[in-house]
Structure formats: C-alpha cells, structure tokens
Phi, psi and omega in degrees: 000136179292134179302316181295336182263357188301323184268000183285138175294143178254137180227161176270128176285178183297335180255009176095353177292156179270131180238152175258137178259108181287320180204113176289158178294145175274096188295330178289322176295321179296315180302314180298315183290318180292322178298317179297318177301314180296310184294310189275327186246350180070021182288135181247347183231144181218139172255131181249120185225108177254141187305314186253023182294340176297332182257333182211103187266359185298328180289320174300315181299318182296315180292323177298317177301315178298316179303317178294319182295327179274358169108012177293134182281329179231122178235118180243126176258135179299324181294334181267341183265314180212082186285081179228165185293317189292116185295313186295310179298322178297320179294315177302315184294316180295320180296314178300318179295316181297324180283319188275324187303316177299321182293316178298316180298318178299316178298313181298320178298316178290328177298312181294324181293343178286355181248166179284178186298341180292344181297338180296337179268002182256132174283118179254131180232152178234148179286134178267173179302328182274006178092346176280174179253144178234139175299150183306324183287344180243011178283124183231174186303309185291333178281350186251359187307318182249021181288177183080217183301319180293319176296327176296318178295320178295315182296320180295323181292335181273000000 
C-alpha cells in the first residue's frame, strides 16, 4: 500500500470496485456558496458535475441535498442524468437538463391546464430525443432536447 494513500478512506464504487476518496466535498463551504448564488444572483437551477461521479455518486448526492436545502428549485446531478465516464458530455447534459427542465415543467403545467378536469385520468406522454415516449411526470430537459419534429424524425428512422 502506498504510504501517501494509507490514510485515505476507501469506498465501494457503483460497480463494487474499491475507490479511494482523496478529499470529500466541504459541505459547509458548498452551502455558503450555493446560498450566495441564490441570494445574490437569483439562480434557481443548478447542475452538479463531479469528475468521477460515474464511479462514485455519493458526493454529488450530498451536494444535491445541500442545494435542495438552500432552496434550489431544480437540482440535476450528472451521475443521475448521464452516468458515463466522459466528463464534458456528462456536464453538458446535466447543464442542459438543469436549464430546460423548469421551462418544460412550466409548459407541461400550462398544457394540462388547457383541458377540463377529465385530463387527470388520461396518460399523457411526450416524445423524447431518442424517439421513445415518456410520461409527462418524468419528461425532463435532457430528454427533450430533440423532441418535437427532430424527435419525430429520430423515432421514424428507428
């Protein structure tokens, strides 16, 4: 065992492998910064992207919990949105989801309000970017990027 790594905590990754935690997130510092973002900038949505979250998502989950506690309306974790090794695509996807999901939810809410009370008994689905359908309650920003005509073309091609 390497002497510099001897004192590092070991955790189980998502596939069961043993990982070393070099430095856990400072949740109090995160809380202060997120609180300042909400207070000073009025930001309501946040994307959380940690480099190795594809293998160990507990740190993203801890920061997401803090974000919800300080009042962020939309919290997107890269590990829950696109659990893949490549950081940049995962970050782009999580950021798009954090930005788009509140707007899509507002649209869906207004869409449903345009119907009478009987709409509650109807299963409403929307086309996703991959051409599949998602129930209205689980339709999110990253799944909608190519929805509509582009999503229809993808669905037709399959």
